[in-house]
mmCIF file of C-alpha atoms and ligand atoms in Angstrom:
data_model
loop_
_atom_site.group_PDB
_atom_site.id
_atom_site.type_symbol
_atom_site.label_atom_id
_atom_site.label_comp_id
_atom_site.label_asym_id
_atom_site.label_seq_id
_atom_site.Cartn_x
_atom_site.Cartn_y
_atom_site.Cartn_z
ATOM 1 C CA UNK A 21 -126.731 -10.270 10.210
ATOM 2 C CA UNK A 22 -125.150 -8.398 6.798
ATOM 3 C CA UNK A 23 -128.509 -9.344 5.534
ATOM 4 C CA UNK A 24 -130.369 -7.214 8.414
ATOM 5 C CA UNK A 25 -128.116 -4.070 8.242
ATOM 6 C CA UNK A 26 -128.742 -4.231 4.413
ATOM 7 C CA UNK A 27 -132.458 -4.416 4.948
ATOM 8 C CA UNK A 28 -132.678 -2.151 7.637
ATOM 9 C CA UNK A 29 -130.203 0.477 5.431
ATOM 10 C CA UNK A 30 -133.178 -0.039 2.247
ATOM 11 C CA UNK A 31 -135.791 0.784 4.814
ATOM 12 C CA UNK A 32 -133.892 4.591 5.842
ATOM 13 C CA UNK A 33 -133.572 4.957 2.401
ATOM 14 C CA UNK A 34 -137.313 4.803 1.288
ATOM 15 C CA UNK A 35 -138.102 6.379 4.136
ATOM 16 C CA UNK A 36 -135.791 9.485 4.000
ATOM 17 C CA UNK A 37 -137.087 9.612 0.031
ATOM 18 C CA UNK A 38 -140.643 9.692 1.203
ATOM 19 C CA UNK A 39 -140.109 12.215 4.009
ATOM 20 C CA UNK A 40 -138.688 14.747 1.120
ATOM 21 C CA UNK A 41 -141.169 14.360 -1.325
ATOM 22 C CA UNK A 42 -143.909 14.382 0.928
ATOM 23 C CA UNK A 43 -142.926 17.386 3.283
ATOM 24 C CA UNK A 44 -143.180 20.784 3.345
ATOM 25 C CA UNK A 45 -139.098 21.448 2.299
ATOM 26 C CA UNK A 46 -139.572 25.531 2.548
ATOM 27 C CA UNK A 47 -140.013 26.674 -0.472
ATOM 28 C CA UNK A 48 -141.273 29.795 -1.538
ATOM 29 C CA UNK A 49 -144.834 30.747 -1.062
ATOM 30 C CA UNK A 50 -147.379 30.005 -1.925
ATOM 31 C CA UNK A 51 -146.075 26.376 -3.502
ATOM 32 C CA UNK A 52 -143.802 25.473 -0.689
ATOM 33 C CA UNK A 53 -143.653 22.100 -2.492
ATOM 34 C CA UNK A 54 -140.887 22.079 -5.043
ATOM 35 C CA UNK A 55 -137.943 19.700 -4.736
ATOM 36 C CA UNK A 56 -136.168 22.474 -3.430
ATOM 37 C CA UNK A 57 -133.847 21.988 -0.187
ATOM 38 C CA UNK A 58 -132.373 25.847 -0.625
ATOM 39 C CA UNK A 59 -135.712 27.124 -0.232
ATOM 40 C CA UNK A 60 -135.805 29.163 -3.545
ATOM 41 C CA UNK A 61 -138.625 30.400 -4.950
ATOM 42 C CA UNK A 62 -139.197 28.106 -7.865
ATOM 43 C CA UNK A 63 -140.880 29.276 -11.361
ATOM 44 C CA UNK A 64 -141.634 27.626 -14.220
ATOM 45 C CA UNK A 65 -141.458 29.413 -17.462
ATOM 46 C CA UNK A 66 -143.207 28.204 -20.492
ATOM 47 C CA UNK A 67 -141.343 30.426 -23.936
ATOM 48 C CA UNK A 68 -142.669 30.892 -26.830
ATOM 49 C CA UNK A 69 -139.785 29.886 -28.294
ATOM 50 C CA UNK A 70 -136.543 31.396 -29.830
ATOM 51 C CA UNK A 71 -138.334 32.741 -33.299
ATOM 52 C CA UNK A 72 -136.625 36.211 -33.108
ATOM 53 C CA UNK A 73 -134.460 39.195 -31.895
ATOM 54 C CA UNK A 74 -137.128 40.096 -29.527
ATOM 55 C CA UNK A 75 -137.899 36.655 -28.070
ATOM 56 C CA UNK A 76 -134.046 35.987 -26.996
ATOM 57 C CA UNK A 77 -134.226 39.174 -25.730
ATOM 58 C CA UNK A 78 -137.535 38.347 -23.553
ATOM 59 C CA UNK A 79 -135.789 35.104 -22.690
ATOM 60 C CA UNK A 80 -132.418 37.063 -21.257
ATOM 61 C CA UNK A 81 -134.529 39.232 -19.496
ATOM 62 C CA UNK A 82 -136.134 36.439 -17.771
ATOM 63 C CA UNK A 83 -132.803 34.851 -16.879
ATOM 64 C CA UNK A 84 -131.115 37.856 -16.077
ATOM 65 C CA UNK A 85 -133.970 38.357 -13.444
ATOM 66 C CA UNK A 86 -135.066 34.960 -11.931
ATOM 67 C CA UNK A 87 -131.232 34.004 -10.886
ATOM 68 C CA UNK A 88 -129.978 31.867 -7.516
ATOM 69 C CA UNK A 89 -128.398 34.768 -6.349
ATOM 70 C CA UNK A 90 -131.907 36.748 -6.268
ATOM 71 C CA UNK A 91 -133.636 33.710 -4.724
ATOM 72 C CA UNK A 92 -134.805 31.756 -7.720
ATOM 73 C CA UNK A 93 -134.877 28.660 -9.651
ATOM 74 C CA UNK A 94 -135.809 29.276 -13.002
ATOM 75 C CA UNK A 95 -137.266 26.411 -14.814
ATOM 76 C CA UNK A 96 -137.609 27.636 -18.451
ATOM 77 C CA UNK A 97 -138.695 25.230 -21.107
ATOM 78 C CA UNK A 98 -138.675 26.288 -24.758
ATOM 79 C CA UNK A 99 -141.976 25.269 -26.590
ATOM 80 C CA UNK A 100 -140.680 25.766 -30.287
ATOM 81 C CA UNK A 101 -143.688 27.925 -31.193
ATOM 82 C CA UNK A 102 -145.998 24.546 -30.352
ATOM 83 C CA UNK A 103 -148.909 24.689 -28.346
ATOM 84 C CA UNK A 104 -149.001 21.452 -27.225
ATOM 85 C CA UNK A 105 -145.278 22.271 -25.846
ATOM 86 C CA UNK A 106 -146.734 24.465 -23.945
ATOM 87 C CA UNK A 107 -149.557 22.375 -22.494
ATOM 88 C CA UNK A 108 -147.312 19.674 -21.773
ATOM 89 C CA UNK A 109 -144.552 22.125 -19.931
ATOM 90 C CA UNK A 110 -147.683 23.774 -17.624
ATOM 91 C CA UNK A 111 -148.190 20.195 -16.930
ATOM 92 C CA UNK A 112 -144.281 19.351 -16.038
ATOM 93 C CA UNK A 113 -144.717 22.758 -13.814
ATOM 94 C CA UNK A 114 -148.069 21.504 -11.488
ATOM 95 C CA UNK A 115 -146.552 17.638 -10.851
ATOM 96 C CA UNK A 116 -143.082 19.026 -9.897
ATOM 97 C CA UNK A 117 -145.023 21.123 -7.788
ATOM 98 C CA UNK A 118 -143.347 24.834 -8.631
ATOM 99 C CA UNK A 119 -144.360 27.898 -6.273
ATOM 100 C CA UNK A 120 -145.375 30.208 -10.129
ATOM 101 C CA UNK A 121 -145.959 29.536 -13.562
ATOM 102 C CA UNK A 122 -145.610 31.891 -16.337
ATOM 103 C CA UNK A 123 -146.731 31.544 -19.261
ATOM 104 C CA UNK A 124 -145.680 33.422 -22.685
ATOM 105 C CA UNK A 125 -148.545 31.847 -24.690
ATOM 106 C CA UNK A 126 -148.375 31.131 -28.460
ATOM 107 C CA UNK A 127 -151.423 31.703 -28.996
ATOM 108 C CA UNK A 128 -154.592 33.506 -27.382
ATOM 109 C CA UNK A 129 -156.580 30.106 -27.542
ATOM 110 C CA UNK A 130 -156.977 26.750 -25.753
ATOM 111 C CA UNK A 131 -155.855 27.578 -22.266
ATOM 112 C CA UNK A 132 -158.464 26.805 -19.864
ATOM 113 C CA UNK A 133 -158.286 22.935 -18.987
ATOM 114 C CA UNK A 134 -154.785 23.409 -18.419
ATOM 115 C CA UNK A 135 -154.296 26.569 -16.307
ATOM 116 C CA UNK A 136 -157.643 24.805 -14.267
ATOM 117 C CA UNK A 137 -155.067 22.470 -13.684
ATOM 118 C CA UNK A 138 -152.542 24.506 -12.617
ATOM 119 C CA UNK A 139 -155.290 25.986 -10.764
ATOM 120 C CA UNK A 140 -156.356 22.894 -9.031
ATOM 121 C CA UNK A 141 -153.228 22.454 -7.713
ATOM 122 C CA UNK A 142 -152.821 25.825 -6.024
ATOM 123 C CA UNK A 143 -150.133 27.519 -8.384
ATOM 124 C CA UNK A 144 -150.418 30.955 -9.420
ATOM 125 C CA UNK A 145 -150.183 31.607 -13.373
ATOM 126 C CA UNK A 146 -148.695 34.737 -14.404
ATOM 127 C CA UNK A 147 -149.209 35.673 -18.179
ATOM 128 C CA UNK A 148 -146.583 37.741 -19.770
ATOM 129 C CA UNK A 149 -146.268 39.338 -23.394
ATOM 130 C CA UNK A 150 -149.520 37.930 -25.082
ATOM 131 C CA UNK A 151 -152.745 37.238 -23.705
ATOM 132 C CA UNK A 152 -154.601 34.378 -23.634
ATOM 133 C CA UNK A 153 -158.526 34.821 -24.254
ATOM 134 C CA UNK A 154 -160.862 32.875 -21.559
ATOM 135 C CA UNK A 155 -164.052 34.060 -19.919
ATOM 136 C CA UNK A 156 -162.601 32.511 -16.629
ATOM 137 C CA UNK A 157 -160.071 35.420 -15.173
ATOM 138 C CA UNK A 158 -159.642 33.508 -12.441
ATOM 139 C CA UNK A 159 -157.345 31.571 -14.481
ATOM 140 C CA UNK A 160 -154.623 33.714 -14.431
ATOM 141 C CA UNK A 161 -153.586 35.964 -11.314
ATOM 142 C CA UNK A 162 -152.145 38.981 -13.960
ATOM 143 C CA UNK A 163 -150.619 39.749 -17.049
ATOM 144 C CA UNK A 164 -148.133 42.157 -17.812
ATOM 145 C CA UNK A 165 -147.118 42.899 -21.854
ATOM 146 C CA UNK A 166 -147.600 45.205 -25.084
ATOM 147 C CA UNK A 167 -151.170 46.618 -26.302
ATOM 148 C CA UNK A 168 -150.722 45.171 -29.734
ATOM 149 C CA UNK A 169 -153.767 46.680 -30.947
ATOM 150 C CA UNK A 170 -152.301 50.013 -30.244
ATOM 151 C CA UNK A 171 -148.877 49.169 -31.555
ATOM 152 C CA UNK A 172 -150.794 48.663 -34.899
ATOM 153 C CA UNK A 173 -153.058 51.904 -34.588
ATOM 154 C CA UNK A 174 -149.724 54.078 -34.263
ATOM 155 C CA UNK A 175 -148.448 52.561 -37.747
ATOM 156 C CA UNK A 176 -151.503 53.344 -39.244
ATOM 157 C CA UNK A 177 -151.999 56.750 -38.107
ATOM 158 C CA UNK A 178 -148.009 57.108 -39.847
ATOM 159 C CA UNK A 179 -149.500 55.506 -42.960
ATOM 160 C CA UNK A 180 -152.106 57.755 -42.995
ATOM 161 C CA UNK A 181 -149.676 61.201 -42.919
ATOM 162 C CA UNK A 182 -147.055 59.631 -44.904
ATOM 163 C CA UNK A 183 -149.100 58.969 -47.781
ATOM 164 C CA UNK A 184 -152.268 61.630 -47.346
ATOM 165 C CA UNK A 185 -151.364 62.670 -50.864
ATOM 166 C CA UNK A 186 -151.936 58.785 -52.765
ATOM 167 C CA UNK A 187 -155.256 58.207 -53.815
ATOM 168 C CA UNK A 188 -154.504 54.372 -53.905
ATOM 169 C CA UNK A 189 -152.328 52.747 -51.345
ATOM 170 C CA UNK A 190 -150.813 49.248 -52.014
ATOM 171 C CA UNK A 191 -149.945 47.180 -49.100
ATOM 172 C CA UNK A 192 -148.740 44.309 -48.355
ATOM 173 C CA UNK A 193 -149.030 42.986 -45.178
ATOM 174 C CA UNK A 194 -146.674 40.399 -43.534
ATOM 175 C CA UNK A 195 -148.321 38.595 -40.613
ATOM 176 C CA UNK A 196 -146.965 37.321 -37.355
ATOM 177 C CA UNK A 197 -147.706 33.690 -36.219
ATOM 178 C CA UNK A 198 -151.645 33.070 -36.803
ATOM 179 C CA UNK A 199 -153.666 33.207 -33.414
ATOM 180 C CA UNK A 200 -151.110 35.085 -30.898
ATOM 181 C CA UNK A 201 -152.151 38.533 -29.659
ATOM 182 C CA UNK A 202 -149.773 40.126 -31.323
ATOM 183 C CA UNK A 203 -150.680 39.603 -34.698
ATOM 184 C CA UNK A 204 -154.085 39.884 -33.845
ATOM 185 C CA UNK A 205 -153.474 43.217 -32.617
ATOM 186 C CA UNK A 206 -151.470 44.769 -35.393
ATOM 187 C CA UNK A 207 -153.661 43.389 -37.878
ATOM 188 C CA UNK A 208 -156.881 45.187 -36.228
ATOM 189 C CA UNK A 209 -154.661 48.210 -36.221
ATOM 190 C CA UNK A 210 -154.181 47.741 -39.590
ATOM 191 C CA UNK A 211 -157.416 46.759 -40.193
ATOM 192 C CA UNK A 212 -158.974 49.827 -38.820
ATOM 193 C CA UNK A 213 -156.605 52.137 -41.199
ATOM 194 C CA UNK A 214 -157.844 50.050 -44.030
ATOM 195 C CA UNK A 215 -161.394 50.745 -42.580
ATOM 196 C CA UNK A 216 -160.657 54.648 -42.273
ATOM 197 C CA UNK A 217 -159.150 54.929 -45.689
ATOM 198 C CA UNK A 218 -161.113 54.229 -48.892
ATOM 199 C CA UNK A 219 -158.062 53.887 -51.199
ATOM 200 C CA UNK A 220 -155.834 51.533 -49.011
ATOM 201 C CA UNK A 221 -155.878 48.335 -50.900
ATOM 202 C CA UNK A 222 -154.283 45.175 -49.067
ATOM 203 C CA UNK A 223 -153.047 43.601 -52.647
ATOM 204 C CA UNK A 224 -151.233 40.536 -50.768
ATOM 205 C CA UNK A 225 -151.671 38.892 -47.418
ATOM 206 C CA UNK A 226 -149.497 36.160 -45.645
ATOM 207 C CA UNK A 227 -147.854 35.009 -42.362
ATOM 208 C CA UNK A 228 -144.072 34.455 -42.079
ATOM 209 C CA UNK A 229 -143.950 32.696 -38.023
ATOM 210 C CA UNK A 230 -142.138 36.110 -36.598
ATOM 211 C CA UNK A 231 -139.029 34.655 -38.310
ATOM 212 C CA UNK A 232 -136.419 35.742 -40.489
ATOM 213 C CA UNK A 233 -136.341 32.924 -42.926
ATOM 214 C CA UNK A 234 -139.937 32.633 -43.512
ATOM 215 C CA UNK A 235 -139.555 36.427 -43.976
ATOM 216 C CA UNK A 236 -137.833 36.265 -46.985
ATOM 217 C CA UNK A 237 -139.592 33.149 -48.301
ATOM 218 C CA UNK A 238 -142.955 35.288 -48.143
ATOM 219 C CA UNK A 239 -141.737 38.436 -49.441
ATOM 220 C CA UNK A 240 -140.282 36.423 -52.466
ATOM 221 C CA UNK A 241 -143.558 34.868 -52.918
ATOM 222 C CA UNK A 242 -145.334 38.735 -52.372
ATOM 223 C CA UNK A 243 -143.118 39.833 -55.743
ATOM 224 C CA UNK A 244 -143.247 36.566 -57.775
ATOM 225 C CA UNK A 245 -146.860 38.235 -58.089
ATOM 226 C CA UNK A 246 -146.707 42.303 -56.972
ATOM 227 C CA UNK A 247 -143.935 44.040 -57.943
ATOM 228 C CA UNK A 248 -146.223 47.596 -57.429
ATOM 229 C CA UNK A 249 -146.228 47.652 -53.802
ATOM 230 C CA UNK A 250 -146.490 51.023 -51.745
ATOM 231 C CA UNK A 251 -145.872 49.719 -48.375
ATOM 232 C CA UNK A 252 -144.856 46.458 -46.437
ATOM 233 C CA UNK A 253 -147.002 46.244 -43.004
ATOM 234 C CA UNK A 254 -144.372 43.803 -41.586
ATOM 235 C CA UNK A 255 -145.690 42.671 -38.142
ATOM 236 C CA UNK A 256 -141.764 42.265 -36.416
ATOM 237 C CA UNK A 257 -138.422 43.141 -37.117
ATOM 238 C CA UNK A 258 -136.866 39.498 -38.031
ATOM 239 C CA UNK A 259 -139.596 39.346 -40.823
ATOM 240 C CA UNK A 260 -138.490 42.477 -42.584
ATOM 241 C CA UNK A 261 -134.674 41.557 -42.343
ATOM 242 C CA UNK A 262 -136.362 38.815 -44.217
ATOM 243 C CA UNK A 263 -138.377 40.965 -46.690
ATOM 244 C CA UNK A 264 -135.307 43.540 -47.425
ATOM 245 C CA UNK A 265 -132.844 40.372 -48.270
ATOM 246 C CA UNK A 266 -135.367 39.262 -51.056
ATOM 247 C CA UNK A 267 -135.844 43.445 -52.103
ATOM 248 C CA UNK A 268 -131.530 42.865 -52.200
ATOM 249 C CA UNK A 269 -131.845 39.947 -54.062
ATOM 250 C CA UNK A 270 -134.729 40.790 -56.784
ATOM 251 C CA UNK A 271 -132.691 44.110 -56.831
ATOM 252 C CA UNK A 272 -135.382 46.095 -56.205
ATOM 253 C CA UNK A 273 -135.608 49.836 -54.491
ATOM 254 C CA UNK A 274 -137.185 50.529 -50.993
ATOM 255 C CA UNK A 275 -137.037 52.994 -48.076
ATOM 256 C CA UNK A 276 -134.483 55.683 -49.054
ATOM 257 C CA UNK A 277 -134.226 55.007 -53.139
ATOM 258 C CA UNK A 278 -137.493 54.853 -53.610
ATOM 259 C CA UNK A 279 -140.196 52.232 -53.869
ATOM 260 C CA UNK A 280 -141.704 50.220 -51.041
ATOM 261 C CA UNK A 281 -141.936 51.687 -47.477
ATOM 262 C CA UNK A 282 -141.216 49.071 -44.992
ATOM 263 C CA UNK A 283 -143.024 49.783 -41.486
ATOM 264 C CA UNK A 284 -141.883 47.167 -38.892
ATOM 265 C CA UNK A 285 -142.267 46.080 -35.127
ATOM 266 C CA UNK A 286 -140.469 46.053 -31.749
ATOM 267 C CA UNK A 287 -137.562 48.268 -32.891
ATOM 268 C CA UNK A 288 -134.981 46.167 -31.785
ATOM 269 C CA UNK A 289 -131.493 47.143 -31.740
ATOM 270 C CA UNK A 290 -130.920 45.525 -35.200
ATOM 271 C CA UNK A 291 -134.256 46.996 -36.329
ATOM 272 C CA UNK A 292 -132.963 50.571 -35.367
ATOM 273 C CA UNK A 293 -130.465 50.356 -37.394
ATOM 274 C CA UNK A 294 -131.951 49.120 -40.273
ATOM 275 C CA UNK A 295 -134.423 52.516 -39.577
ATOM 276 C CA UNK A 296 -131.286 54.748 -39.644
ATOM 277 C CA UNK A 297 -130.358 53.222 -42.737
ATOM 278 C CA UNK A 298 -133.199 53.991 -43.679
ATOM 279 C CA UNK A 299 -134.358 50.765 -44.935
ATOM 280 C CA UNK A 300 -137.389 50.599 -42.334
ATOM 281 C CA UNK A 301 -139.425 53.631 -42.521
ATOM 282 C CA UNK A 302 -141.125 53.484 -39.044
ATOM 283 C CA UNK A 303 -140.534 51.185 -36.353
ATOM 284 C CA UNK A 304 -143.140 50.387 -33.818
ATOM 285 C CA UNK A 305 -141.324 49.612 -30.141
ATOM 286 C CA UNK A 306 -142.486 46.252 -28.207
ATOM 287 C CA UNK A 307 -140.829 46.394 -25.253
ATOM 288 C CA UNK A 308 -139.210 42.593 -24.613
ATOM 289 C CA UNK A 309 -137.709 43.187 -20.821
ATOM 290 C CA UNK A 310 -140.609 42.080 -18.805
ATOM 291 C CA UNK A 311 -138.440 39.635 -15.984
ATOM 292 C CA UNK A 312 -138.186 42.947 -13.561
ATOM 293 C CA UNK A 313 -142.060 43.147 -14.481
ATOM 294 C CA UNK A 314 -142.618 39.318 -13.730
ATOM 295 C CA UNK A 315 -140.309 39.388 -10.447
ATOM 296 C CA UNK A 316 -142.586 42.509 -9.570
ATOM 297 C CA UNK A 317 -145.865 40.669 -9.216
ATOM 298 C CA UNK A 318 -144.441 37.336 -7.696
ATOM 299 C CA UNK A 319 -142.849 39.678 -4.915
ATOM 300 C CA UNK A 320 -146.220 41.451 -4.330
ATOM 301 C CA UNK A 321 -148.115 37.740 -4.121
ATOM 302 C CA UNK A 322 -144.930 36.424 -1.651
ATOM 303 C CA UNK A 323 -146.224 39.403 0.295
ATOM 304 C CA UNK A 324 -149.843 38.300 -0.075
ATOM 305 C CA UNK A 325 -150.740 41.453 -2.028
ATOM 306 C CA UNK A 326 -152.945 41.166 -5.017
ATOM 307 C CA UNK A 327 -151.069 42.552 -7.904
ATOM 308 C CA UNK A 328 -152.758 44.907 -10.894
ATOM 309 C CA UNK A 329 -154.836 42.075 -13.238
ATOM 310 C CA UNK A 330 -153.707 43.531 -16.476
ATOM 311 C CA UNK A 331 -150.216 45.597 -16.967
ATOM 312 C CA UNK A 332 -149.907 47.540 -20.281
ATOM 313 C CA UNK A 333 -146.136 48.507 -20.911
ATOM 314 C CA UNK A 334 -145.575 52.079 -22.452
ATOM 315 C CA UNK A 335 -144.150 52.042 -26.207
ATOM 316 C CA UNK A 336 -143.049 54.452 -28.721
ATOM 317 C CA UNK A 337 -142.029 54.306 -32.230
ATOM 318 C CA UNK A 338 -138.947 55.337 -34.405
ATOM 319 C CA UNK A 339 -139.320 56.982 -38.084
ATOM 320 C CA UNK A 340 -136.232 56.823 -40.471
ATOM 321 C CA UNK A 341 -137.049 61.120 -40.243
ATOM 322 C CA UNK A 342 -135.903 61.426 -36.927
ATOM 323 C CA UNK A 343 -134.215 58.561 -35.173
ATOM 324 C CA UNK A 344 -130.419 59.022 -33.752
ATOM 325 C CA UNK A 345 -127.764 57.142 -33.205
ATOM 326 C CA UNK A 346 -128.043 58.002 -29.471
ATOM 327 C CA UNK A 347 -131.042 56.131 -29.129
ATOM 328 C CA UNK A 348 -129.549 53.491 -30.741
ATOM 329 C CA UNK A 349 -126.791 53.300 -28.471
ATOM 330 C CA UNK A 350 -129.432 53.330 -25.589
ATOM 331 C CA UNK A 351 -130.789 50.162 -26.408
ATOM 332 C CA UNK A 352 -131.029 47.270 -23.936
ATOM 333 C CA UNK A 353 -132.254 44.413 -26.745
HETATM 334 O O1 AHR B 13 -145.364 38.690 -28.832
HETATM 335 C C1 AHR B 13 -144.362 39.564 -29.200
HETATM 336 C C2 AHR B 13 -143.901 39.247 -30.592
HETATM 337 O O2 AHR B 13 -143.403 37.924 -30.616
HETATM 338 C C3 AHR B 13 -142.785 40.091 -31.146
HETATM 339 O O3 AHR B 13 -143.214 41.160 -31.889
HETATM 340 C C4 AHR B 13 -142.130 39.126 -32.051
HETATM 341 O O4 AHR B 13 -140.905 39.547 -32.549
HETATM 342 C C5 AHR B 13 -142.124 37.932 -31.210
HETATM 343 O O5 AHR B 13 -141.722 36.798 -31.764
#
């Protein structure tokens, strides 16, 4: 008899297990399939990673926005700056069945088996900060970030007043991490200064990864062999907080005494200040709080609206001439 009642107890239990996974538990549209007895909207974030002051700021944002209180389960999973990471996360994402994906992609390359996938399986893919480059836009339901290419064009076009009186122009140009939209697109800018301007001379080329330490280990390897350098094209802020603790180090001028002119990107808090100080000479904003953005578009597809494709965010930029400590102060990252 004890036998039976245990037998017959095993039995509820498989069957109650398959029930859950196998039902429609009320999830958010249009997944409705996450393990997800509140009925949240579930969304599965693949980041980038945690390379800089602007990423952790991208990451709060995202937190900040996709909370329980608001509705959400936020599944974020940090790809350490690895594509395959990120592949493998989007792949998590489809078999636990979230309602979105979004994707902050390393790179602009390699995405279409997977987000066919994702797809496949029903699950809208929202693509924030960089771009991903496919011929298939059906890939991707929209995209919201930073015109990179245009962050780049605005340093040049400061280049290009700041030094109209230099015949030659010595730069040295610190990239992002190879392959992601965002160096791409302040190294055309770049490019297309260079292209403009018959005495701009790139003397020394090299990435640092976005990150501070890396910075500083490719600036010290830019002076082992330039020391004559007009200008550092530094493609984010954590790379020239890199860059200006080597200049400390090999005790050598820049920004306000003289010497090298740092121009930098995303004018983070911390970068601001370093532009007050006058140790960056222009500062390029990339604007980091894209969860309101994000929360935007999966509210209009809840409501079965079809969102704008591609969402450019409005930037400025900061020169050492003219920044404040007021919009310092007004800083959110
Ligand atoms: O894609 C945005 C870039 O990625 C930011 O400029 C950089 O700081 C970050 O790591």
């Amino acid at each position: 008899m004890n036998k039976l009642i245990a037998l017959s107890g095993v039995f509820l239990f498989a069957f109650i297990l398959v029930s859950c996974n196998g039902s429609d538990n009320g999830a958010g549209k249009p997944g409705n399939k996450a393990e997800n007895p509140e009925g949240l909207i579930v969304v599965g974030f693949s980041q980038v990673g945690a390379e800089s002051d602007w990423r952790r700021a991208n990451t709060r944002s995202m937190r900040e926005t996709f909370t329980r209180e608001k509705g959400y389960r936020l599944i974020l999973k940090d790809a350490q700056q690895k594509q395959e990471h990120q592949i493998a996360a989007i792949r998590d994402f489809i078999q636990i069945k979230v309602n979105y994906i979004v994707l902050a992609p390393v790179t602009e390359q390699g995405w279409d088996s997977v987000l066919e996938e994702a797809r496949d399986a029903g699950i809208p893919v929202i693509i924030m900060d960089r771009m991903i480059k496919t011929l298939d836009d059906t890939l991707f339901v929209s995209w919201v970030g930073s015109d990179f290419r245009r962050e780049g064009g605005m340093a040049a076009v400061w280049m290009e007043k700041t030094f109209k009186d230099k015949k030659k122009l010595k730069i040295a140009h610190m990239q992002g991490s190879m392959g992601s939209s965002a160096q791409i697109g302040r190294t055309e800018g770049l490019q297309e200064g260079v292209a403009r301007n018959a005495g701009w001379q790139i003397v020394i080329r090299d990435s640092g990864d976005f990150a501070q330490v890396k910075g500083k280990e490719v600036m010290e390897r830019f002076l082992s062999k330039y020391r004559d350098i007009d200008v550092l094209y530094c493609e984010n802020d954590n790379m020239a907080f890199g860059a200006i603790q080597a200049l400390n180090e090999a005790r050598l001028p820049y920004g306000l005494f003289g010497g090298l002119k740092i121009v930098s990107f995303d004018a983070t808090r911390a970068g601001l200040e370093q532009t007050l100080a006058r140790n960056i000479s222009y500062n390029v904003e990339c604007n980091p709080l894209h969860g309101p953005r994000v929360e935007n578009i999966i509210q209009q597809l809840q409501l079965g609206k079809t969102p704008n494709k591609i969402v450019y965010v409005d930037e400025t930029a900061f020169s050492a001439d003219t920044i404040t400590q007021e919009e310092i102060d007004a800083r959110a990252y």
